CSV table of C-alpha atoms in Angstrom, one decimal:
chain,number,residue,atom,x,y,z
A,847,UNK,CA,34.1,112.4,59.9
A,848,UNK,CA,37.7,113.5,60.3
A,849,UNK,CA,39.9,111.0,62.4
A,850,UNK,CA,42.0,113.1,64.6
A,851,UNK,CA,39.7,116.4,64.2
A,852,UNK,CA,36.6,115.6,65.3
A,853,UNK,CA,33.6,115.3,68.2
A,854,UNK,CA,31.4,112.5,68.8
A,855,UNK,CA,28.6,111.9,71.2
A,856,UNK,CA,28.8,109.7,74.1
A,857,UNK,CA,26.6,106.3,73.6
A,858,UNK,CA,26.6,105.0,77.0
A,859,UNK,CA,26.9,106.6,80.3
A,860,UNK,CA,27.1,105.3,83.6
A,861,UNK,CA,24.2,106.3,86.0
A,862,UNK,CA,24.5,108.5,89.3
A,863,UNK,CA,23.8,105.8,91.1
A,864,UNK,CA,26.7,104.0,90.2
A,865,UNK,CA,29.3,107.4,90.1
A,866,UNK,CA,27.8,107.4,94.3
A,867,UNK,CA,28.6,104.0,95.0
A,868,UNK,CA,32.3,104.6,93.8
A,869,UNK,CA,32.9,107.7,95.2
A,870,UNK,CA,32.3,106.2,98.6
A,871,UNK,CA,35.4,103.4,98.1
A,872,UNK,CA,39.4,103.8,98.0
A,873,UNK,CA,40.7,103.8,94.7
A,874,UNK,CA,43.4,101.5,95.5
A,875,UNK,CA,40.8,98.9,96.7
A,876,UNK,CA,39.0,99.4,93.6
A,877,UNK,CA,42.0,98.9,91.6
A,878,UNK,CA,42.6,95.7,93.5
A,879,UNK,CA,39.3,94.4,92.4
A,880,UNK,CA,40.3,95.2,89.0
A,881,UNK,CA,43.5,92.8,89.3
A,882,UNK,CA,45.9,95.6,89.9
A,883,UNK,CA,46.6,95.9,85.8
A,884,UNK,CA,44.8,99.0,85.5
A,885,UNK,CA,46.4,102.5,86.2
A,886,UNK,CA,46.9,105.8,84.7
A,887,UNK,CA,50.5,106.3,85.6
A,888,UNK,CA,52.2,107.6,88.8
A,889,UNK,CA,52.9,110.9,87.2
A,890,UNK,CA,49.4,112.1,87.3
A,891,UNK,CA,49.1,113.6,90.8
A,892,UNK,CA,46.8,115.7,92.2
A,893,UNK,CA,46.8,119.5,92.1
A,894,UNK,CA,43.2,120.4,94.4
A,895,UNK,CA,44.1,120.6,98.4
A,896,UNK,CA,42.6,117.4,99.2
A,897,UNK,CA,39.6,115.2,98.5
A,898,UNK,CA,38.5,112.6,96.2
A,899,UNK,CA,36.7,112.5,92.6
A,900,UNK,CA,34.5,110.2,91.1
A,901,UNK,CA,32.2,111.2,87.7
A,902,UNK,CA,31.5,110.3,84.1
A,903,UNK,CA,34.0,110.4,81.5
A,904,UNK,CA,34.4,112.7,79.0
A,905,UNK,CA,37.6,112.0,76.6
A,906,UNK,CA,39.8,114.7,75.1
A,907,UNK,CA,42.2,114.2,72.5
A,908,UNK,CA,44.5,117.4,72.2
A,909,UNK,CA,47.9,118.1,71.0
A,910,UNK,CA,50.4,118.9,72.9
A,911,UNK,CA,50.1,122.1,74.3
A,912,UNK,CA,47.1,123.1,72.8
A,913,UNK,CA,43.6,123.0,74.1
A,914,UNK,CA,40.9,124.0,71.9
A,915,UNK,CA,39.4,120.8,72.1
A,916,UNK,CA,39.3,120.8,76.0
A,917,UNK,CA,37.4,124.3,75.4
A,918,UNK,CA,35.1,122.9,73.2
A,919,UNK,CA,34.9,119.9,75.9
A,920,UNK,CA,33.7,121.9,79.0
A,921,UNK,CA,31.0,123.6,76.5
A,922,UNK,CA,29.3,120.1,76.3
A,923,UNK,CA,30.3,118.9,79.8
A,924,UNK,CA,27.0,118.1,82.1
A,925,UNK,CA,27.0,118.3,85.9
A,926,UNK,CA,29.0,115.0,87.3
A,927,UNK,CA,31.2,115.0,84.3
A,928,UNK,CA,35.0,114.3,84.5
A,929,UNK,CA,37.0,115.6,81.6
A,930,UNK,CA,40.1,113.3,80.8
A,931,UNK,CA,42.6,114.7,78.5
A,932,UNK,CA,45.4,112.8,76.1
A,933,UNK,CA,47.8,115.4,75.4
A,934,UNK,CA,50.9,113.5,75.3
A,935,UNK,CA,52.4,113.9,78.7
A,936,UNK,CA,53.9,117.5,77.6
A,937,UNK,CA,54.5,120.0,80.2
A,938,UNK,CA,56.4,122.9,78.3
A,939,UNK,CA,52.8,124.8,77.7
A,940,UNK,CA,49.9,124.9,80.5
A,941,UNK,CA,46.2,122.9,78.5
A,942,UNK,CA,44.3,125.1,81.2
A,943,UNK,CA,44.2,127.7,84.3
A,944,UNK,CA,41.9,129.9,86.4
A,945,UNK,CA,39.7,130.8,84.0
A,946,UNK,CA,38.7,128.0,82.2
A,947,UNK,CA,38.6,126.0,85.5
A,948,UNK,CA,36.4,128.6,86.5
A,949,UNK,CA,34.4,128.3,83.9
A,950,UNK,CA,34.5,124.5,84.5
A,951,UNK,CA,33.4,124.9,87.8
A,952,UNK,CA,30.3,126.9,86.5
A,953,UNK,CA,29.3,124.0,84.1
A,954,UNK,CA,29.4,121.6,87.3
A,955,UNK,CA,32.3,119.4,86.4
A,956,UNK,CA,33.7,117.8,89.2
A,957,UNK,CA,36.9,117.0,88.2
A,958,UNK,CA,40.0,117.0,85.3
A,959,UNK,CA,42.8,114.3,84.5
A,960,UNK,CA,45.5,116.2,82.4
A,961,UNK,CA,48.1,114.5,80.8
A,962,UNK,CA,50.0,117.8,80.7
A,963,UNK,CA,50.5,120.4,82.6
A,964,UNK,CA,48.2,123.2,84.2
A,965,UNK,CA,49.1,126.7,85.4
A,966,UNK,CA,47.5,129.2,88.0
A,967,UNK,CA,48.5,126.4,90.8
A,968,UNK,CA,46.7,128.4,93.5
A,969,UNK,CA,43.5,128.6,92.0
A,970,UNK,CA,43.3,124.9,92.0
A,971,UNK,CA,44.4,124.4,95.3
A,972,UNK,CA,42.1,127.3,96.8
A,973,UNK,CA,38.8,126.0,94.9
A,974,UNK,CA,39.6,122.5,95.3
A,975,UNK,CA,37.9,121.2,92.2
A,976,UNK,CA,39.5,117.0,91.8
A,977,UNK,CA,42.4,117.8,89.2
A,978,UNK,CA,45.4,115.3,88.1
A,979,UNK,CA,48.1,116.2,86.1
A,980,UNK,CA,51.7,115.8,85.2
A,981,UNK,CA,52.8,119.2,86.1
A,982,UNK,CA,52.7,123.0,86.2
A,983,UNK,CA,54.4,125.9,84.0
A,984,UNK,CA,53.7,129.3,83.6
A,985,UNK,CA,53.8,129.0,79.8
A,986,UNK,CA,50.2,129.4,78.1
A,987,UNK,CA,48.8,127.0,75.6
A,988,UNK,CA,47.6,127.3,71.9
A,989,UNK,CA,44.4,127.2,70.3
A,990,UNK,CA,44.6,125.6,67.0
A,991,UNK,CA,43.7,121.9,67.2
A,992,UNK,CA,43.7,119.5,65.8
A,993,UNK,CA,41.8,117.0,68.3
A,994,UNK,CA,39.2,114.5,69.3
A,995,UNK,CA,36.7,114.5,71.8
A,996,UNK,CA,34.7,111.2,72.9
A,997,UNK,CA,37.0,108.6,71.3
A,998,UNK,CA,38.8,106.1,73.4
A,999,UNK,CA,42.1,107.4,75.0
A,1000,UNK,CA,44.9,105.8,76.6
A,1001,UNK,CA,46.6,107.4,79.8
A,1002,UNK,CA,49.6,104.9,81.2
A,1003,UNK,CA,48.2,101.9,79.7
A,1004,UNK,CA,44.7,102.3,80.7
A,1005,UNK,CA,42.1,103.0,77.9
A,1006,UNK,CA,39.2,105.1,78.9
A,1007,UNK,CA,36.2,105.3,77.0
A,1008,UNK,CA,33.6,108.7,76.9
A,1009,UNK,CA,31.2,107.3,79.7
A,1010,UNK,CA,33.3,105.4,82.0
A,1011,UNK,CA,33.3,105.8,85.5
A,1012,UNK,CA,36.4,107.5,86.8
A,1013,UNK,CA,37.9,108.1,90.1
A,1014,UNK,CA,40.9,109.4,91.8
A,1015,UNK,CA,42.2,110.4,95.5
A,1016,UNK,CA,45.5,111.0,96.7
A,1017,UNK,CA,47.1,107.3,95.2
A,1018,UNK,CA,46.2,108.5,91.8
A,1019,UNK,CA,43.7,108.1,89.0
A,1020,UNK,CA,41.3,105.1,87.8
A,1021,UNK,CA,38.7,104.5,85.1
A,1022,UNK,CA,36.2,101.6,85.5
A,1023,UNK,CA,34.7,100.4,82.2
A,1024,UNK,CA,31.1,100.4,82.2
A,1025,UNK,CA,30.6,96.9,80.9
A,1026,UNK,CA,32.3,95.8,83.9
A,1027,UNK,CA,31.2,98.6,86.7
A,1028,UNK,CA,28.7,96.4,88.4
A,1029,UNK,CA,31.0,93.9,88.9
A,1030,UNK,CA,34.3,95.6,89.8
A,1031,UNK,CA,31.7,97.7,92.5
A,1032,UNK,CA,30.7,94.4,94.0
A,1033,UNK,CA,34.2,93.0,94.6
A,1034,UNK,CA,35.2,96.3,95.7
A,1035,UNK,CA,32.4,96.3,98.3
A,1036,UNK,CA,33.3,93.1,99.4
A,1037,UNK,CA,37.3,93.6,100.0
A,1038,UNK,CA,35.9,96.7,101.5
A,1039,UNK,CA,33.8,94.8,104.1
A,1040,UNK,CA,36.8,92.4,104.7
A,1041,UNK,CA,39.2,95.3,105.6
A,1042,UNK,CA,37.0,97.3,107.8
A,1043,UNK,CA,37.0,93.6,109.8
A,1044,UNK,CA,40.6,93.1,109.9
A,1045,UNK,CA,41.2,96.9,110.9
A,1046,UNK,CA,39.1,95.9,114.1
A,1047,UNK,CA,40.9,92.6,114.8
A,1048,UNK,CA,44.6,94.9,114.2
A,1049,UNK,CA,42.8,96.8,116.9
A,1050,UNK,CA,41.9,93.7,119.1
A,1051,UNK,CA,45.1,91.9,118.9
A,1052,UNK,CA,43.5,89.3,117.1
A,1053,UNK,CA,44.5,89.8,114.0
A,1054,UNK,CA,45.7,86.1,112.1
A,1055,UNK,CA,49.5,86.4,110.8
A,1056,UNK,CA,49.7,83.0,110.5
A,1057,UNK,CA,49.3,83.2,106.6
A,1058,UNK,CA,52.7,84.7,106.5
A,1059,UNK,CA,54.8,81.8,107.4
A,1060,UNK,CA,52.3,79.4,105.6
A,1061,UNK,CA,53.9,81.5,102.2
A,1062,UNK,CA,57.0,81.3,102.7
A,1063,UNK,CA,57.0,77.6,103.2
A,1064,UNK,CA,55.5,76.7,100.4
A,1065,UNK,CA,57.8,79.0,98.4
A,1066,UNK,CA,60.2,77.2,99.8
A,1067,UNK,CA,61.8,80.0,102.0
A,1068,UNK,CA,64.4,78.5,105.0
A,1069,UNK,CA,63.0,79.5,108.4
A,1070,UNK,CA,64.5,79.4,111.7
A,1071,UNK,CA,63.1,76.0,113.5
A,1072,UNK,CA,63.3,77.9,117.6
């Protein structure tokens, strides 16, 4: 096997049942439950109208500016896959446009992270189809590899591995390791719970702020003593 110009199969995948639960929750409360360390970078932003994204992970390594490996990637994708793509950050050549997110669409993948750039902006906004990337040209890409496909990438920091759970709104993009999912959904559910109470006691008037003072003195802030 070739590193760098190659495809492998994914070993693990993380169940529907799982991809449902996340879809339902805030990424950035997610990412809280996951200590705030995790992220994909601020530059990935979303290019679809509206609307969140939550699927299976399946990893792309390109060069920049080329996507024959992201074509070779929707051919395998399966219904509730997202594809996630490594190609460097460059945005001077487009990695896809209407068609292949057409064809995408037609495969039933619900959503791309790019790190590049895409082109035919409308057609993303206008079908909606959950896509992050780092920006747009005009300028088409090439077809000539080399690249990997379901091989552990890293976007911003934040390693994703073909099966992970991943999920993105408007605050940006998030992978959940597997090994971890079951956890990371519990705490999540649980900060969830919290917020939806102190939402209601905001609400009420009742909300306790006395935590905030109780911080500062023991940081050893100065406060006024009237």
């Amino acid at each position: 096997m070739s590193i760098g110009f190659r495809i492998c199969t994914r070993e693990n995948v993380a169940s529907k049942e799982l991809v449902e639960a996340f879809s339902k929750l805030p990424v950035a409360n997610v990412s809280d439950s996951m200590s705030r360390l995790s992220a994909a970078g601020p530059t990935l932003r979303p290019m679809h109208a509206s609307g969140g994204m939550a699927g299976v992970a399946i990893t792309v390594k390109c060069r920049p500016g080329d996507n024959l490996m992201l074509h070779k990637a929707i051919d395998m994708a399966v219904p509730g896959d997202v594809i996630v793509v490594d190609a460097g950050g460059e945005t001077t050549n487009a990695l896809m446009g209407e068609l292949m997110l057409a064809y995408a669409i037609k495969r039933g993948v619900v959503g791309f992270v790019l790190n590049g750039a895409i082109r035919d902006l409308d057609a993303f906004v206008e079908t909606n189809l959950p896509t992050f990337a780092v920006g747009v040209t005009h300028r088409g890409p090439y077809k000539d590899g080399p690249g990997e496909i379901n091989v552990p990438i890293c976007l911003g920091g934040m390693v994703i591995n073909p099966g992970d759970i991943v999920i993105g709104d408007a605050d940006g993009v998030l992978s959940v390791p597997l090994a971890d999912a079951e956890e990371v959904l519990a705490k999540t559910e649980a900060k969830q719970d919290a917020e939806v109470r102190q939402m209601k006691a905001i609400a009420e008037g009742t909300n306790d702020r006395t935590w905030v003072d109780a911080a500062l003195k023991k940081l050893g802030c100065a406060l006024p003593t009237d």
